[in-house]
mmCIF file of C-alpha atoms and ligand atoms in Angstrom:
data_model
loop_
_atom_site.group_PDB
_atom_site.id
_atom_site.type_symbol
_atom_site.label_atom_id
_atom_site.label_comp_id
_atom_site.label_asym_id
_atom_site.label_seq_id
_atom_site.Cartn_x
_atom_site.Cartn_y
_atom_site.Cartn_z
ATOM 1 C CA MET O 7 7.327 -12.405 12.051
ATOM 2 C CA ILE O 8 6.765 -9.796 9.342
ATOM 3 C CA ILE O 9 4.909 -10.334 6.076
ATOM 4 C CA ALA O 10 5.641 -7.609 3.514
ATOM 5 C CA ILE O 11 3.149 -7.063 0.714
ATOM 6 C CA ASP O 12 3.841 -4.550 -2.034
ATOM 7 C CA GLY O 13 2.355 -3.694 -5.373
ATOM 8 C CA PRO O 14 0.810 -0.957 -7.512
ATOM 9 C CA ALA O 15 -2.480 0.842 -6.891
ATOM 10 C CA ALA O 16 -5.614 -1.330 -7.101
ATOM 11 C CA ALA O 17 -3.711 -4.625 -7.386
ATOM 12 C CA GLY O 18 -5.785 -6.086 -4.547
ATOM 13 C CA LYS O 19 -2.965 -6.097 -1.996
ATOM 14 C CA GLY O 20 -5.094 -4.474 0.715
ATOM 15 C CA THR O 21 -7.790 -7.140 0.560
ATOM 16 C CA LEU O 22 -5.136 -9.834 0.471
ATOM 17 C CA ALA O 23 -3.191 -8.347 3.393
ATOM 18 C CA ARG O 24 -6.331 -8.096 5.561
ATOM 19 C CA ARG O 25 -7.237 -11.721 4.909
ATOM 20 C CA ILE O 26 -3.713 -12.898 5.631
ATOM 21 C CA ALA O 27 -3.590 -10.954 8.904
ATOM 22 C CA GLU O 28 -6.900 -12.512 9.946
ATOM 23 C CA GLU O 29 -5.754 -16.008 8.968
ATOM 24 C CA TYR O 30 -2.512 -15.839 10.991
ATOM 25 C CA GLY O 31 -3.764 -13.628 13.849
ATOM 26 C CA PHE O 32 -1.264 -10.859 12.995
ATOM 27 C CA HIS O 33 -1.635 -7.069 13.199
ATOM 28 C CA HIS O 34 -2.187 -5.362 9.856
ATOM 29 C CA LEU O 35 -1.070 -1.931 8.675
ATOM 30 C CA ASP O 36 -2.068 -0.493 5.301
ATOM 31 C CA THR O 37 0.827 1.957 4.970
ATOM 32 C CA GLY O 38 -0.966 3.813 2.148
ATOM 33 C CA LEU O 39 -3.320 5.111 4.846
ATOM 34 C CA THR O 40 -0.419 6.847 6.606
ATOM 35 C CA TYR O 41 0.372 8.823 3.415
ATOM 36 C CA ARG O 42 -3.341 9.465 2.912
ATOM 37 C CA ALA O 43 -3.841 10.673 6.504
ATOM 38 C CA THR O 44 -0.914 13.086 6.147
ATOM 39 C CA ALA O 45 -2.302 14.446 2.866
ATOM 40 C CA LYS O 46 -5.804 14.811 4.306
ATOM 41 C CA ALA O 47 -4.526 16.645 7.384
ATOM 42 C CA LEU O 48 -2.726 19.115 5.098
ATOM 43 C CA LEU O 49 -5.789 19.593 2.890
ATOM 44 C CA ASP O 50 -8.072 20.066 5.926
ATOM 45 C CA ALA O 51 -5.735 22.674 7.402
ATOM 46 C CA GLY O 52 -5.575 24.522 4.070
ATOM 47 C CA LEU O 53 -1.811 23.928 3.923
ATOM 48 C CA PRO O 54 0.142 23.418 0.681
ATOM 49 C CA LEU O 55 1.044 19.939 -0.595
ATOM 50 C CA ASP O 56 4.424 21.044 -1.884
ATOM 51 C CA ASP O 57 6.138 22.292 1.284
ATOM 52 C CA GLU O 58 8.307 19.446 2.546
ATOM 53 C CA ALA O 59 8.962 20.859 6.047
ATOM 54 C CA VAL O 60 5.263 21.485 6.667
ATOM 55 C CA ALA O 61 4.310 18.038 5.328
ATOM 56 C CA GLU O 62 6.963 16.354 7.483
ATOM 57 C CA LYS O 63 5.619 18.050 10.612
ATOM 58 C CA MET O 64 2.144 16.768 9.753
ATOM 59 C CA ALA O 65 3.491 13.252 9.048
ATOM 60 C CA ARG O 66 5.052 13.144 12.536
ATOM 61 C CA LYS O 67 1.653 13.814 14.122
ATOM 62 C CA ILE O 68 -0.124 10.877 12.461
ATOM 63 C CA ASP O 69 -1.575 8.399 14.940
ATOM 64 C CA LEU O 70 -1.581 4.881 13.481
ATOM 65 C CA ALA O 71 -4.464 3.915 15.781
ATOM 66 C CA GLY O 72 -6.728 6.566 14.276
ATOM 67 C CA LEU O 73 -6.487 5.687 10.570
ATOM 68 C CA ASP O 74 -10.007 5.475 9.146
ATOM 69 C CA ARG O 75 -10.157 3.706 5.775
ATOM 70 C CA ALA O 76 -13.698 4.893 5.011
ATOM 71 C CA VAL O 77 -12.701 8.538 5.377
ATOM 72 C CA LEU O 78 -9.304 8.205 3.684
ATOM 73 C CA SER O 79 -10.263 6.101 0.670
ATOM 74 C CA LYS O 80 -11.489 9.066 -1.414
ATOM 75 C CA HIS O 81 -9.903 9.448 -4.821
ATOM 76 C CA GLU O 82 -8.674 13.045 -4.257
ATOM 77 C CA ILE O 83 -6.912 11.989 -1.063
ATOM 78 C CA GLY O 84 -5.086 9.205 -2.937
ATOM 79 C CA GLU O 85 -3.900 11.693 -5.540
ATOM 80 C CA ALA O 86 -2.690 14.120 -2.859
ATOM 81 C CA ALA O 87 -1.008 11.233 -0.992
ATOM 82 C CA SER O 88 1.023 10.208 -4.013
ATOM 83 C CA LYS O 89 2.252 13.828 -4.324
ATOM 84 C CA ILE O 90 3.541 14.115 -0.758
ATOM 85 C CA ALA O 91 4.904 10.539 -0.949
ATOM 86 C CA VAL O 92 7.739 11.761 -3.205
ATOM 87 C CA MET O 93 9.180 13.843 -0.325
ATOM 88 C CA PRO O 94 12.077 12.142 1.514
ATOM 89 C CA ALA O 95 11.372 13.885 4.860
ATOM 90 C CA VAL O 96 7.742 12.719 4.795
ATOM 91 C CA ARG O 97 8.824 9.178 3.954
ATOM 92 C CA ARG O 98 11.415 9.138 6.756
ATOM 93 C CA ALA O 99 8.810 10.202 9.315
ATOM 94 C CA LEU O 100 6.197 7.664 8.203
ATOM 95 C CA VAL O 101 8.692 4.825 7.737
ATOM 96 C CA GLU O 102 9.815 5.272 11.380
ATOM 97 C CA ALA O 103 6.227 4.800 12.578
ATOM 98 C CA GLN O 104 5.698 1.853 10.209
ATOM 99 C CA ARG O 105 8.865 0.106 11.437
ATOM 100 C CA ALA O 106 7.782 0.501 15.063
ATOM 101 C CA PHE O 107 4.433 -1.088 14.117
ATOM 102 C CA SER O 108 6.147 -3.958 12.286
ATOM 103 C CA ARG O 109 7.763 -5.142 15.549
ATOM 104 C CA ARG O 110 4.444 -5.913 17.268
ATOM 105 C CA GLU O 111 3.903 -9.431 18.558
ATOM 106 C CA PRO O 112 3.011 -12.073 17.529
ATOM 107 C CA GLY O 113 3.520 -10.803 13.986
ATOM 108 C CA THR O 114 2.533 -8.180 11.440
ATOM 109 C CA VAL O 115 1.399 -7.794 7.858
ATOM 110 C CA LEU O 116 2.319 -4.477 6.229
ATOM 111 C CA ASP O 117 1.167 -3.550 2.749
ATOM 112 C CA GLY O 118 2.371 -0.684 0.592
ATOM 113 C CA ARG O 119 4.909 0.162 -2.078
ATOM 114 C CA ASP O 120 8.284 -0.093 -0.322
ATOM 115 C CA ILE O 121 7.793 -2.548 2.532
ATOM 116 C CA GLY O 122 10.059 -5.287 1.156
ATOM 117 C CA THR O 123 12.653 -2.854 -0.190
ATOM 118 C CA VAL O 124 12.881 -0.106 2.468
ATOM 119 C CA VAL O 125 10.587 -0.399 5.505
ATOM 120 C CA CYS O 126 11.242 -4.065 6.372
ATOM 121 C CA PRO O 127 14.038 -5.305 4.092
ATOM 122 C CA ASP O 128 14.636 -8.256 6.453
ATOM 123 C CA ALA O 129 11.031 -9.487 6.384
ATOM 124 C CA PRO O 130 11.152 -13.285 5.988
ATOM 125 C CA VAL O 131 8.177 -13.291 3.609
ATOM 126 C CA LYS O 132 7.760 -10.752 0.798
ATOM 127 C CA ILE O 133 5.019 -10.839 -1.792
ATOM 128 C CA TYR O 134 4.731 -8.461 -4.739
ATOM 129 C CA VAL O 135 1.125 -8.419 -5.901
ATOM 130 C CA THR O 136 0.440 -7.137 -9.357
ATOM 131 C CA ALA O 137 -2.100 -7.215 -12.195
ATOM 132 C CA SER O 138 -2.228 -5.502 -15.579
ATOM 133 C CA ALA O 139 -3.296 -1.832 -15.582
ATOM 134 C CA GLU O 140 -6.437 -2.819 -17.553
ATOM 135 C CA VAL O 141 -7.480 -5.411 -14.970
ATOM 136 C CA ARG O 142 -6.790 -3.054 -12.063
ATOM 137 C CA ALA O 143 -8.826 -0.263 -13.688
ATOM 138 C CA LYS O 144 -11.676 -2.701 -14.414
ATOM 139 C CA ARG O 145 -11.712 -3.909 -10.780
ATOM 140 C CA ARG O 146 -11.861 -0.363 -9.486
ATOM 141 C CA TYR O 147 -14.613 0.448 -11.998
ATOM 142 C CA ASP O 148 -16.666 -2.617 -10.949
ATOM 143 C CA GLU O 149 -16.196 -1.723 -7.286
ATOM 144 C CA ILE O 150 -17.580 1.811 -7.778
ATOM 145 C CA VAL O 151 -20.474 0.700 -10.010
ATOM 146 C CA GLY O 152 -21.164 -2.242 -7.671
ATOM 147 C CA THR O 153 -21.714 0.118 -4.760
ATOM 148 C CA GLY O 154 -24.168 2.219 -6.752
ATOM 149 C CA GLY O 155 -21.757 4.912 -7.965
ATOM 150 C CA SER O 156 -21.112 6.065 -11.496
ATOM 151 C CA ALA O 157 -17.677 5.742 -13.057
ATOM 152 C CA ASP O 158 -15.819 6.368 -16.290
ATOM 153 C CA TYR O 159 -13.553 3.420 -17.201
ATOM 154 C CA ALA O 160 -11.257 5.462 -19.473
ATOM 155 C CA ALA O 161 -10.670 8.053 -16.750
ATOM 156 C CA ILE O 162 -9.952 5.363 -14.159
ATOM 157 C CA PHE O 163 -7.528 3.628 -16.525
ATOM 158 C CA GLU O 164 -5.634 6.896 -17.111
ATOM 159 C CA ASP O 165 -5.582 7.488 -13.377
ATOM 160 C CA VAL O 166 -4.135 4.024 -12.632
ATOM 161 C CA LYS O 167 -1.383 4.602 -15.199
ATOM 162 C CA ARG O 168 -0.580 8.079 -13.872
ATOM 163 C CA ARG O 169 -0.330 6.746 -10.295
ATOM 164 C CA ASP O 170 1.980 3.914 -11.482
ATOM 165 C CA GLU O 171 4.253 6.403 -13.213
ATOM 166 C CA ARG O 172 4.458 8.594 -10.113
ATOM 167 C CA ASP O 173 5.055 5.641 -7.747
ATOM 168 C CA MET O 174 7.584 3.851 -9.966
ATOM 169 C CA GLY O 175 9.339 6.978 -11.217
ATOM 170 C CA ARG O 176 10.133 8.753 -7.946
ATOM 171 C CA THR O 177 13.736 8.852 -6.761
ATOM 172 C CA ASP O 178 13.099 8.018 -3.097
ATOM 173 C CA SER O 179 11.835 4.445 -2.579
ATOM 174 C CA PRO O 180 10.287 3.855 -6.011
ATOM 175 C CA LEU O 181 7.788 1.027 -6.345
ATOM 176 C CA ARG O 182 9.607 -2.127 -7.407
ATOM 177 C CA PRO O 183 9.698 -5.754 -6.272
ATOM 178 C CA ALA O 184 12.424 -6.626 -3.736
ATOM 179 C CA GLU O 185 14.914 -9.096 -5.176
ATOM 180 C CA ASP O 186 13.700 -11.801 -2.823
ATOM 181 C CA ALA O 187 9.965 -11.088 -3.282
ATOM 182 C CA HIS O 188 7.557 -13.711 -4.616
ATOM 183 C CA LEU O 189 5.670 -12.291 -7.590
ATOM 184 C CA LEU O 190 1.934 -12.835 -7.536
ATOM 185 C CA ASP O 191 0.215 -11.726 -10.755
ATOM 186 C CA THR O 192 -3.508 -11.726 -10.032
ATOM 187 C CA SER O 193 -4.638 -10.571 -13.514
ATOM 188 C CA GLU O 194 -6.368 -13.871 -14.129
ATOM 189 C CA MET O 195 -6.978 -14.951 -10.553
ATOM 190 C CA SER O 196 -9.901 -14.644 -8.162
ATOM 191 C CA ILE O 197 -9.281 -13.153 -4.726
ATOM 192 C CA GLU O 198 -9.685 -16.635 -3.276
ATOM 193 C CA ALA O 199 -7.076 -18.116 -5.641
ATOM 194 C CA ALA O 200 -4.661 -15.253 -4.864
ATOM 195 C CA PHE O 201 -5.188 -15.841 -1.138
ATOM 196 C CA GLN O 202 -4.454 -19.569 -1.462
ATOM 197 C CA MET O 203 -1.257 -18.822 -3.428
ATOM 198 C CA ALA O 204 -0.172 -16.270 -0.835
ATOM 199 C CA LYS O 205 -0.896 -18.740 1.964
ATOM 200 C CA SER O 206 1.333 -21.405 0.450
ATOM 201 C CA ILE O 207 4.156 -18.849 0.029
ATOM 202 C CA ILE O 208 3.751 -17.746 3.669
ATOM 203 C CA ASP O 209 3.525 -21.282 5.082
ATOM 204 C CA ALA O 210 6.758 -22.174 3.303
ATOM 205 C CA GLY O 211 8.366 -18.984 4.730
ATOM 206 C CA LEU O 212 7.100 -19.727 8.247
ATOM 207 C CA SER O 213 8.454 -23.258 8.247
ATOM 208 C CA ARG O 214 11.858 -21.986 7.025
ATOM 209 C CA ASN O 215 11.878 -19.520 9.936
ATOM 210 C CA ALA O 216 10.567 -21.894 12.585
HETATM 211 O O1 C5P S 8 -2.065 2.307 -1.470
HETATM 212 P P1 C5P S 8 -2.716 3.654 -1.526
HETATM 213 O O2 C5P S 8 -3.414 3.952 -2.817
HETATM 214 O O3 C5P S 8 -3.596 3.917 -0.353
HETATM 215 O O4 C5P S 8 -1.519 4.696 -1.385
HETATM 216 C C1 C5P S 8 -1.677 6.063 -1.631
HETATM 217 C C2 C5P S 8 -0.349 6.629 -2.123
HETATM 218 O O5 C5P S 8 0.591 6.613 -1.034
HETATM 219 C C3 C5P S 8 0.324 5.812 -3.221
HETATM 220 O O6 C5P S 8 -0.041 6.207 -4.525
HETATM 221 C C4 C5P S 8 1.790 6.054 -2.979
HETATM 222 O O7 C5P S 8 2.216 7.208 -3.665
HETATM 223 C C5 C5P S 8 1.884 6.333 -1.511
HETATM 224 N N1 C5P S 8 2.470 5.192 -0.780
HETATM 225 C C6 C5P S 8 3.835 5.098 -0.721
HETATM 226 N N2 C5P S 8 4.437 4.118 0.001
HETATM 227 C C7 C5P S 8 3.695 3.212 0.661
HETATM 228 C C8 C5P S 8 2.284 3.260 0.596
HETATM 229 C C9 C5P S 8 1.684 4.276 -0.159
HETATM 230 O O8 C5P S 8 4.533 5.893 -1.336
HETATM 231 N N3 C5P S 8 4.320 2.275 1.384
#
């Protein structure tokens, strides 16, 4: 059983995916972390972000068991990740590892940008989580300020839009909803409401597949 969750940056898909995995007792993989870990390894080694062969080699060394969200969540790492994510050889390497993960029993929840379209096109349940760029920027702003940091809303908003353009505009596996994905617009929804909606979509999918 595979649950595919896609959507743009800061749409809340990570939080949703974690809760769903907990609810159903499934393994969860935030595939964004695999791109982030590859980018961080390159940055740490002082290697360039624009050499596809070097980046692919690094991508093949990533250990899914060692992905640390706290270390990888930094803004600069996200930016670097979206740059190497345009490279087909990097995507091929990471998608192989993601597919192997998706086959774990009793089931898996994968979240990212291309799970329903490329990584697991046969997933029986696909959800595309979105929210307006303004709402996503505001959530990220509140999160930073809420944890005692200082943030500039206008800069975050520009950043969200730039990331969307890069993710939706790339040639290899651009961000888009799969044809059979359920759209979940959380612009005017609490996390709890989004979770309940997702749960009813999944329960319907599970009973169809039972
Ligand atoms: O979701 P997150 O912000 O952690 O992802 C970082 C970057 O990794 C994204 O902006 C995107 O470019 C890339 N990514 C991707 N495909 C995925 C997951 C993430 O291209 N399945």
